[in-house]
Short mmCIF file of C-alpha atoms and ligand atoms in Angstrom, two decimals:
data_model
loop_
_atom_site.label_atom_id
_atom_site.label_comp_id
_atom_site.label_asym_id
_atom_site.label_seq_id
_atom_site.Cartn_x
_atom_site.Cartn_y
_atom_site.Cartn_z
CA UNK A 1 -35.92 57.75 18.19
CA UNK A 2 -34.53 60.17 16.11
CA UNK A 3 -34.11 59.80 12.25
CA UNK A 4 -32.60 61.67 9.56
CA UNK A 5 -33.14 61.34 5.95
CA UNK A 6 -29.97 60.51 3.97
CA UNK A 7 -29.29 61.98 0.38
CA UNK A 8 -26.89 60.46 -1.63
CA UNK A 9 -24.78 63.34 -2.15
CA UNK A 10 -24.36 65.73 -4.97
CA UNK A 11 -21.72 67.40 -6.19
CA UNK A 12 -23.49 70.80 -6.86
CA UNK A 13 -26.33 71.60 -8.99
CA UNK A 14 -27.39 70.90 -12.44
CA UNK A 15 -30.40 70.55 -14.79
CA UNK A 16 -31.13 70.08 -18.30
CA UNK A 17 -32.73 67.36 -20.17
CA UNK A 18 -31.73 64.82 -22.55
CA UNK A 19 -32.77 61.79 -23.32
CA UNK A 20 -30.16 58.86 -23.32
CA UNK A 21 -31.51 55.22 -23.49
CA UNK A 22 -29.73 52.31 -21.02
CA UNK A 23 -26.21 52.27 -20.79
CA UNK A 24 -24.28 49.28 -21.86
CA UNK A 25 -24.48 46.45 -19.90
CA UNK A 26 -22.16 45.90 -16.91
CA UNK A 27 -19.78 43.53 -16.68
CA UNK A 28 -20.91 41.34 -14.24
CA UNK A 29 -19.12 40.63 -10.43
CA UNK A 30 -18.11 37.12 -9.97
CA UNK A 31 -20.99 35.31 -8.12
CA UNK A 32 -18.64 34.09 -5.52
CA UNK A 33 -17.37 37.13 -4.50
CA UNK A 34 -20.47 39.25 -4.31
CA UNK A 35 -22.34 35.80 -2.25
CA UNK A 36 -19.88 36.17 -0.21
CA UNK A 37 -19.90 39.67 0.44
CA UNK A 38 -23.15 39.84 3.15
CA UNK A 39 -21.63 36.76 5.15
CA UNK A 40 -18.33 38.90 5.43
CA UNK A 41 -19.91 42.26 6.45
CA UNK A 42 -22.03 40.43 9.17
CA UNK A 43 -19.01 38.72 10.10
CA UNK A 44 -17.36 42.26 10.90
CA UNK A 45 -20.48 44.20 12.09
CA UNK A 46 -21.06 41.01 14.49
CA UNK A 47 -24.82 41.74 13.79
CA UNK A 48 -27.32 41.20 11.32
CA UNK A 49 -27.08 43.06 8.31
CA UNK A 50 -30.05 42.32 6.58
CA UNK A 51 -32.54 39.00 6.60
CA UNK A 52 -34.42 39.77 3.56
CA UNK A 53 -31.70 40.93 1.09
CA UNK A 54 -29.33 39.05 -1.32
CA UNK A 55 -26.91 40.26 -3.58
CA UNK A 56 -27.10 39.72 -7.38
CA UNK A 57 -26.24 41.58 -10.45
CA UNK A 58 -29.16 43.34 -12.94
CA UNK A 59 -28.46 45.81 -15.79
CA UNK A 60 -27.79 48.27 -13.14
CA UNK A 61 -24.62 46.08 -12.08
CA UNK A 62 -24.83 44.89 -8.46
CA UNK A 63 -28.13 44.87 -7.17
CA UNK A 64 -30.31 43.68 -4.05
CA UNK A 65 -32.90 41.64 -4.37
CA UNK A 66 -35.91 40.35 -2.32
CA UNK A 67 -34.59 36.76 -0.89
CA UNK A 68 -37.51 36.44 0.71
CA UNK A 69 -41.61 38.40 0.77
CA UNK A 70 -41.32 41.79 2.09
CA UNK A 71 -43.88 43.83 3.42
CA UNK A 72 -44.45 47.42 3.08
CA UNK A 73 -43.16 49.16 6.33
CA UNK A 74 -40.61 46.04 6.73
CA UNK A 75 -36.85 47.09 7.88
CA UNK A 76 -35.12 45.31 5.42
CA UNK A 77 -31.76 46.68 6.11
CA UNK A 78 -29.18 48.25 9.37
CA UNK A 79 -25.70 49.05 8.67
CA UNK A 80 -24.08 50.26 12.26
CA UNK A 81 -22.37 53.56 11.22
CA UNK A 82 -18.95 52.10 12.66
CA UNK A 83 -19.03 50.18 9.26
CA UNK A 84 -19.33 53.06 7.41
CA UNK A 85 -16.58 54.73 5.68
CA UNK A 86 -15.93 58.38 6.12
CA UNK A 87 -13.17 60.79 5.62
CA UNK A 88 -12.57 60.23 9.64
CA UNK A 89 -11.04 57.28 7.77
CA UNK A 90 -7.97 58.96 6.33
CA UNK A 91 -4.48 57.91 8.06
CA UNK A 92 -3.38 60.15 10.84
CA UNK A 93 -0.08 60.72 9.49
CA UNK A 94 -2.25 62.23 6.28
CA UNK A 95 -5.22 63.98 7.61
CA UNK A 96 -3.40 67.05 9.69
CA UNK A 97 -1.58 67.98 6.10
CA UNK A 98 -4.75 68.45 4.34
CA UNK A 99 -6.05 71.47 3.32
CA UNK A 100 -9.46 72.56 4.39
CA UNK A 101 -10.47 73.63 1.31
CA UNK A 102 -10.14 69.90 -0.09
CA UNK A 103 -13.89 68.74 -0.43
CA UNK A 104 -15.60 65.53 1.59
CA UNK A 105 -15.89 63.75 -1.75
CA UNK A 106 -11.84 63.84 -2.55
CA UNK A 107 -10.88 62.95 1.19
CA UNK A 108 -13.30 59.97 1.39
CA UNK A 109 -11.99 58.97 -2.45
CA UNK A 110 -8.47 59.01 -0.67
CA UNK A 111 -9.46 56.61 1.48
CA UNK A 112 -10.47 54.62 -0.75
CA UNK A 113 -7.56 54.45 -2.68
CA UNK A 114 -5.67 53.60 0.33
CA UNK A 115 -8.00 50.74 0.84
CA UNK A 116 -7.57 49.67 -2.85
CA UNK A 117 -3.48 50.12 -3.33
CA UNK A 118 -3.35 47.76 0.04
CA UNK A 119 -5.38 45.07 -1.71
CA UNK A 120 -6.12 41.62 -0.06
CA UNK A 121 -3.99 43.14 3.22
CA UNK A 122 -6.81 45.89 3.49
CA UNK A 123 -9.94 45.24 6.08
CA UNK A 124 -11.98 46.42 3.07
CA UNK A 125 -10.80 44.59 0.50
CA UNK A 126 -13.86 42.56 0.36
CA UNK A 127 -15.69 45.43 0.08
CA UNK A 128 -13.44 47.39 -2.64
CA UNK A 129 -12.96 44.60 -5.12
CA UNK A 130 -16.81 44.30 -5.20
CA UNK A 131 -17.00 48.47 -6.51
CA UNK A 132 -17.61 48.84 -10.29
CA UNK A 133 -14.12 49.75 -12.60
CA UNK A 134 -13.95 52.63 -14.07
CA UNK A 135 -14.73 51.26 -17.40
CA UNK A 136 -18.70 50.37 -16.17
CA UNK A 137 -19.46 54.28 -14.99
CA UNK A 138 -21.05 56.67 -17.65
CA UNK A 139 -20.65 59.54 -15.94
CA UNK A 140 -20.10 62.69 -18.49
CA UNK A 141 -16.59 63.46 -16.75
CA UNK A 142 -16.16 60.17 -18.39
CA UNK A 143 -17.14 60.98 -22.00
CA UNK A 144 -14.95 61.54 -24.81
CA UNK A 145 -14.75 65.10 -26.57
CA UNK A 146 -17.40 63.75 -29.27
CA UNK A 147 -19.61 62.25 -26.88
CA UNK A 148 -19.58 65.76 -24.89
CA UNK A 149 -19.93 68.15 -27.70
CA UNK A 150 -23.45 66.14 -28.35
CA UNK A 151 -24.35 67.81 -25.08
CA UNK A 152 -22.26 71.02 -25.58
CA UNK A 153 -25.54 73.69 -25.13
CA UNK A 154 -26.85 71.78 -22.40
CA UNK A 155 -25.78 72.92 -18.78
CA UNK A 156 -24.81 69.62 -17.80
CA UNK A 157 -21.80 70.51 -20.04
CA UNK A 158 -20.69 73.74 -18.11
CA UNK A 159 -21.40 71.03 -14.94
CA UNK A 160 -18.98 68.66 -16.15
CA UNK A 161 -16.15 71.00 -16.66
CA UNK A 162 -16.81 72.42 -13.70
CA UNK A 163 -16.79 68.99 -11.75
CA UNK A 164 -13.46 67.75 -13.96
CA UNK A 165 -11.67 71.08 -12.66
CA UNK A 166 -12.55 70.55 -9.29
CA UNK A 167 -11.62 67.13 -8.84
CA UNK A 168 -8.42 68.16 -10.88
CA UNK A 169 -7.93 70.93 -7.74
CA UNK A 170 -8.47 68.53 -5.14
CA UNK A 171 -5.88 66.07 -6.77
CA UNK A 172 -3.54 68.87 -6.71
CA UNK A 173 -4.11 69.36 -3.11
CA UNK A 174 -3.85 65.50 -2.02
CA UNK A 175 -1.15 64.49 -4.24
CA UNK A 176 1.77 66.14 -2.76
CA UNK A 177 1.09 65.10 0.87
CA UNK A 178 0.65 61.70 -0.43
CA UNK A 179 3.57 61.83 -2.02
CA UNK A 180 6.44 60.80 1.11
CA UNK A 181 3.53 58.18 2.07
CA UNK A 182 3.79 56.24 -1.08
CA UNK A 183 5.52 53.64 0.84
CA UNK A 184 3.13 53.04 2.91
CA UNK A 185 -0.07 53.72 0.90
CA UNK A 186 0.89 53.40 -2.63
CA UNK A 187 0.46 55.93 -5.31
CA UNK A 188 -2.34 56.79 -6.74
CA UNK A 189 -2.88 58.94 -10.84
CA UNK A 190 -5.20 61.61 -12.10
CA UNK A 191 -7.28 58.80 -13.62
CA UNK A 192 -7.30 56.76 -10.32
CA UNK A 193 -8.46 59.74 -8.17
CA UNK A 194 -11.18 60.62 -10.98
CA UNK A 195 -12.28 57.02 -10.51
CA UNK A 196 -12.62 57.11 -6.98
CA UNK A 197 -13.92 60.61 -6.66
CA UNK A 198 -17.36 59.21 -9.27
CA UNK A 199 -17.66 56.53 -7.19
CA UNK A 200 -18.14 58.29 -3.89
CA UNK A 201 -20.33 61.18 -5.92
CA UNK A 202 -22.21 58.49 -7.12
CA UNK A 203 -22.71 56.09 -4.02
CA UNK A 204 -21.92 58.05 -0.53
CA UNK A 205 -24.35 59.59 1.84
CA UNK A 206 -24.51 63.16 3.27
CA UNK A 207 -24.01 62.33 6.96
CA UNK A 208 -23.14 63.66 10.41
CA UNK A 209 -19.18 63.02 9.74
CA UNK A 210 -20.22 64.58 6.16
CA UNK A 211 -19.86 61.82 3.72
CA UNK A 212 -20.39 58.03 4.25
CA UNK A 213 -19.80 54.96 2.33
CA UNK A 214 -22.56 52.65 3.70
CA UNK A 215 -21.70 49.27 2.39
CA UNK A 216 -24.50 46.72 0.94
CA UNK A 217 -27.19 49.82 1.16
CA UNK A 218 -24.64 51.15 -1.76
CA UNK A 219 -25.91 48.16 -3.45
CA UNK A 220 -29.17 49.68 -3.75
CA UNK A 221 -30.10 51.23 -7.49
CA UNK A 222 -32.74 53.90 -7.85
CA UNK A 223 -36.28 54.22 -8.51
CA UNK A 224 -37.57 57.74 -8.66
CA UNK A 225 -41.00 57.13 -7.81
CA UNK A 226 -39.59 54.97 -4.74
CA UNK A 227 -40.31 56.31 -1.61
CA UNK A 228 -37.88 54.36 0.48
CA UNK A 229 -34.72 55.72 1.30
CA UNK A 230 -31.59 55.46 3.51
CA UNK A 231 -32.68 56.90 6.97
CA UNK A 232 -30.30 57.79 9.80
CA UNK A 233 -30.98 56.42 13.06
CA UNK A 234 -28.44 58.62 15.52
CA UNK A 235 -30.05 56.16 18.56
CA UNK A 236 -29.15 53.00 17.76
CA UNK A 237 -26.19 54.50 15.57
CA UNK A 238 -26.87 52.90 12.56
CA UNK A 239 -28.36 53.62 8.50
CA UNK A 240 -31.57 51.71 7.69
CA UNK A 241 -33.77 51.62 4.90
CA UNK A 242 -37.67 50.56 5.49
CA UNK A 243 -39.42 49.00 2.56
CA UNK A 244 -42.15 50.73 1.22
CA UNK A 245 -43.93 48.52 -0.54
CA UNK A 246 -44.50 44.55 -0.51
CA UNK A 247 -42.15 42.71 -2.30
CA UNK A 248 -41.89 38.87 -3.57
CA UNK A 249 -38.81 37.10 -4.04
CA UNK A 250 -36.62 36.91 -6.40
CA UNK A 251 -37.82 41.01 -7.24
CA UNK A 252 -35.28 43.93 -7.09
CA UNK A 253 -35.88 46.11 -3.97
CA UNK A 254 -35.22 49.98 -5.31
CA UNK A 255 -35.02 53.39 -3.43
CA UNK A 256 -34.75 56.71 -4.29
CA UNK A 257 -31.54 58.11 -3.81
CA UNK A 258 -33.35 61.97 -4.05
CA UNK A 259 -35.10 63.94 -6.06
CA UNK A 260 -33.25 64.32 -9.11
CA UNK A 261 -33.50 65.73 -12.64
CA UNK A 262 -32.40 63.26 -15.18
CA UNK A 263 -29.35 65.67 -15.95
CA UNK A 264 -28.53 65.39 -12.64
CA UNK A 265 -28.66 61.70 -12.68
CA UNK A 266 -26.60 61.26 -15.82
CA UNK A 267 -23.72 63.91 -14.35
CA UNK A 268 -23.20 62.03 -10.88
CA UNK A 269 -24.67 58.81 -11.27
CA UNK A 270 -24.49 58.54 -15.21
CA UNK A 271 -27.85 56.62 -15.63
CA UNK A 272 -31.24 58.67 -16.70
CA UNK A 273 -34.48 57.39 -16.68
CA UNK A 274 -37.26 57.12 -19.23
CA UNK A 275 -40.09 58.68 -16.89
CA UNK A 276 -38.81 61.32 -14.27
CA UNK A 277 -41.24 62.91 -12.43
CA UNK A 278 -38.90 65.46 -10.88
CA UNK A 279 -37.71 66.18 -14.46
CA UNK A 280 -36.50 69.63 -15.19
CA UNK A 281 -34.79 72.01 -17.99
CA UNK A 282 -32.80 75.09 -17.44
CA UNK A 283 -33.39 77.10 -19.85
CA UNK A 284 -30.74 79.96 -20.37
CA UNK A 285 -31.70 83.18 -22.34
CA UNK A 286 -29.81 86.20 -23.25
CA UNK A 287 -30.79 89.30 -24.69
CA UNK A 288 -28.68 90.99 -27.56
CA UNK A 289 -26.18 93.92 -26.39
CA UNK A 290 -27.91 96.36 -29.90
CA UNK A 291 -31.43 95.71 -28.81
CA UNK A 292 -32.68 98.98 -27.22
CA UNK A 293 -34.78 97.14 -24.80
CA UNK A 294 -32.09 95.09 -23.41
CA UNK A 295 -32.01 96.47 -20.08
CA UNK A 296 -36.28 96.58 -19.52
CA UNK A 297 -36.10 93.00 -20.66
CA UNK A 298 -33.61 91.67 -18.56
CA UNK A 299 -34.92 93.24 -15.53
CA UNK A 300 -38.09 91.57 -16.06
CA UNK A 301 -36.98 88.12 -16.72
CA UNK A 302 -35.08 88.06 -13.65
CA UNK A 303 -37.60 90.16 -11.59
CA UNK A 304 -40.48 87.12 -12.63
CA UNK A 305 -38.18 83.91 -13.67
CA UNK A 306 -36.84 82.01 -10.47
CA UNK A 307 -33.22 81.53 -11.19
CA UNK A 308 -31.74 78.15 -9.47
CA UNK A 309 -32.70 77.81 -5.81
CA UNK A 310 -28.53 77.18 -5.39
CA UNK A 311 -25.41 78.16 -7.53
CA UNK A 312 -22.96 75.97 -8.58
CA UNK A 313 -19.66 78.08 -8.54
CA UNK A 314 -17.80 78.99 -11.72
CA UNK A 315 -21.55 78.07 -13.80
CA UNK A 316 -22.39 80.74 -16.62
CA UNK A 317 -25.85 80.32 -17.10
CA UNK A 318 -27.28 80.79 -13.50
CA UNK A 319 -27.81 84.39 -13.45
CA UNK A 320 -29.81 84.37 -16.76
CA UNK A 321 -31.91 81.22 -15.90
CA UNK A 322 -34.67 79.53 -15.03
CA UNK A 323 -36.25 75.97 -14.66
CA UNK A 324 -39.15 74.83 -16.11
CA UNK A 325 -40.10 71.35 -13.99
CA UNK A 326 -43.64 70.57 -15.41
CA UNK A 327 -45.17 71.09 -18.51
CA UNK A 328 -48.88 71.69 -18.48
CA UNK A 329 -51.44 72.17 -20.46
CA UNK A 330 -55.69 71.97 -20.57
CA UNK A 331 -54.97 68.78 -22.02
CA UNK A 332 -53.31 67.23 -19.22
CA UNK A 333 -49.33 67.03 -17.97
CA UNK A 334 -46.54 67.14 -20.71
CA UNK A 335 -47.93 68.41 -23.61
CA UNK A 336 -48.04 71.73 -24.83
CA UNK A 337 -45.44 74.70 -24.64
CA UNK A 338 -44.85 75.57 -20.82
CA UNK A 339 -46.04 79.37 -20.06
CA UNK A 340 -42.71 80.60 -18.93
CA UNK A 341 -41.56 79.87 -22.21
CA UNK A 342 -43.92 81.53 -24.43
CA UNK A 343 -43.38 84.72 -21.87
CA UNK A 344 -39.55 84.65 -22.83
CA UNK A 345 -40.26 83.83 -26.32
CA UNK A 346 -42.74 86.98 -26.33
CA UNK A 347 -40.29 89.12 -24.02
CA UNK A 348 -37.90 88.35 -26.62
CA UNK A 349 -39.59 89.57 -29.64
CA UNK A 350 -40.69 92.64 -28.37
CA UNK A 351 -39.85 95.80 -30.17
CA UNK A 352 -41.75 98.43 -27.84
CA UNK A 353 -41.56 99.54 -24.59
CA UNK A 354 -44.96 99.15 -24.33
CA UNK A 355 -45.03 95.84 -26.03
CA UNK A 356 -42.56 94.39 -22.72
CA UNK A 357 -45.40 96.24 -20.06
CA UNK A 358 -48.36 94.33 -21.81
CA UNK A 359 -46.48 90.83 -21.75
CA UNK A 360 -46.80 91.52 -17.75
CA UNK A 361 -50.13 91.77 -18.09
CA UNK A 362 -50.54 88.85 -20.24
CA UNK A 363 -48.32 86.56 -18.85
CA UNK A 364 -46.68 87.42 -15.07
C1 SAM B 1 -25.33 53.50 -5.32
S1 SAM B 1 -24.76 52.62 -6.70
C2 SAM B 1 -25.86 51.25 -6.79
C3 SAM B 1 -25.13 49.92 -6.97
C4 SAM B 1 -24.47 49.74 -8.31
N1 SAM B 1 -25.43 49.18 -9.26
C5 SAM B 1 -23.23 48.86 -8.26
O1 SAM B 1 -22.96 48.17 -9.25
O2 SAM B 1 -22.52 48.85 -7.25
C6 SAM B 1 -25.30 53.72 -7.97
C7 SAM B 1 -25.00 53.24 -9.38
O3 SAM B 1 -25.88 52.18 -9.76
C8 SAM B 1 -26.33 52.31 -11.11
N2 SAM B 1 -27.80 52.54 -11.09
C9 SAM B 1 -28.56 52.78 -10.00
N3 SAM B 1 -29.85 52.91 -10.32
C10 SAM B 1 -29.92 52.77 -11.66
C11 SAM B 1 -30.99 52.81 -12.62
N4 SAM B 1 -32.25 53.04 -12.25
N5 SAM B 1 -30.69 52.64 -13.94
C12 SAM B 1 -29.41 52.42 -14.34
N6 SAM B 1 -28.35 52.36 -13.48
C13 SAM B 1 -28.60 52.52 -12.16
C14 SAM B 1 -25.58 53.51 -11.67
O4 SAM B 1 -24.41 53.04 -12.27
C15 SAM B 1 -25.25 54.32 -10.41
O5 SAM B 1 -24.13 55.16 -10.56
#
């Protein structure tokens, strides 16, 4: 059999930390419509979906929970991928008229909004009326110009600009060929589209036909220390998630969607949480243009810091960058100033040549 481990996508790269407590409270799905839901997708897979799972809401908004004990190593859900949505999806009077250069996430939002303008007369409507409204998603494309300038220093700033423009790009793309379909498909504004684009950044798996919707495991919330997660199994064509721990029930069952930062969390999923263990902070530096040493100093930060493993186009800080993921200390984990920053802070306030050569010494 072979598997493949599914991320939940990302839009592009980001760190930073801040802490923000629990988001408002959702507003809730009707009961009827989310007990409902499983029966209906079982209904159109003609197979089991799931024996052990029930839909509910939690602070999280819709949830899964254990309806019955789970044991560790337990399959606990299979979605076949011909249930999944993917931009494959898009009408085929749409798809030849756009351009390459528009991005998984924006085609697989246009489906959805084709799905959602058709309403009860769309095969998905069960599916779409169950997705949270805009107004329950705290995702920083989504905060005001106070809310943002709280996090103006912090990279996940530059991040959200960066996302905002590119879904604006993509909407300038789609729109137009959309346009003489309106008849057919409805219309569809800016807001709409940004709506649609945050929920497929914030619930669609990397997959073979690039992106995929995977209903009822999109029900899923995350646990970072969880170490089940959506698998792909190309064999038996389907997405499956194995439990990996007991459960009893009436609990939530939680994955881990991947291995995120908090910054990243609260950019494409807009949730952090209180204890991340694959927490980091990108710290930017820069070096003033009168200091004599500016040259030496920069060459050695970027010789010895690692700058971000990927680069999100368009970001300022990645050249002068690095991440600082764990802080420890002869005391233990999380206390204490991290090494790499006393080197910078040292680098920094160096005001001889031969003060930058001993901070190799001492520190790299
Ligand atoms: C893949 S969906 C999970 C289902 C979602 N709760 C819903 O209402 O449809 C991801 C979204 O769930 C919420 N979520 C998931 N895990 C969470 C957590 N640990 N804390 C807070 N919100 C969470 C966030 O709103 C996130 O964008």
């Amino acid at each position: 059999m072979s598997f493949r481990v599914a991320t939940l996508r990302r839009w592009s790269l980001h760190t930073v930390v801040f802490n923000f407590s629990s988001s408002p409270s959702p507003q809730f799905q009707s009961h009827s419509v989310l007990h409902n839901f499983l029966p209906w997708l079982e209904n159109k897979a003609s197979s089991t979906i799931s024996s052990s799972l029930s839909i509910s809401n939690s602070s999280y908004g819709n949830s899964l929970f254990a309806s019955k004990s789970i044991q560790t190593g337990d399959c606990i859900l299979q979605v076949p991928y011909s249930l999944q949505l993917t931009p494959d999806n898009l009408p085929p009077e749409i798809k030849p008229f756009i351009s390459e250069d528009v991005g998984n996430i924006a085609k697989l939002a246009t489906v959805l909004l084709i799905h959602k303008n058709l309403g009860q007369d769309s095969e998905w409507h069960p599916y779409i009326s169950c997705l949270p409204p805009q107004a329950e998603m705290h995702n920083t494309i989504f905060w005001n110009e106070s809310e943002l300038e709280m996090i103006r220093q912090s990279s996940v700033y530059q991040e959200t600009i960066y996302q905002k423009s590119q879904i604006e790009k993509d909407f300038l793309e789609i729109k137009p060929v959309f346009q003489p379909f309106c008849q057919s498909f409805g219309d569809f504004t800016w807001k709409d589209f940004m709506h649609a684009c945050t929920l497929v950044g914030s619930r669609a798996w990397g997959s073979t036909k690039g992106l995929s919707l995977i209903p009822f495991a999109d029900f899923l919330n995350h646990d970072g220390i969880s170490e089940a997660i959506v698998m792909s199994d190309d064999d038996n064509k389907c997405s499956e998630v194995f439990s990996d721990r007991d459960y009893v029930p009436g609990e939530q069952v939680l994955i881990r969607y991947g291995k995120f930062s908090n910054a990243t969390l609260m950019l494409d999923f807009g949730f952090t949480i209180p204890y991340n263990i694959y927490d980091q902070v990108q710290i930017q530096y820069d070096i003033p243009k009168y200091d004599p040493l500016r040259h030496t100093k920069l060459e050695l930060l970027q010789q010895y810091f690692v700058p971000p493993t990927k680069d999100a186009k368009g970001s300022k800080y990645s050249v002068n960058s690095f991440a600082i993921k764990e802080v420890k200390s002869a005391g233990g984990k999380g206390k204490g100033v991290p090494q790499s920053l006393r080197a910078l802070a040292r680098v920094l306030s160096c005001t001889t040549l031969q003060g930058v050569k001993n901070t190799i010494f001492d520190f790299f």
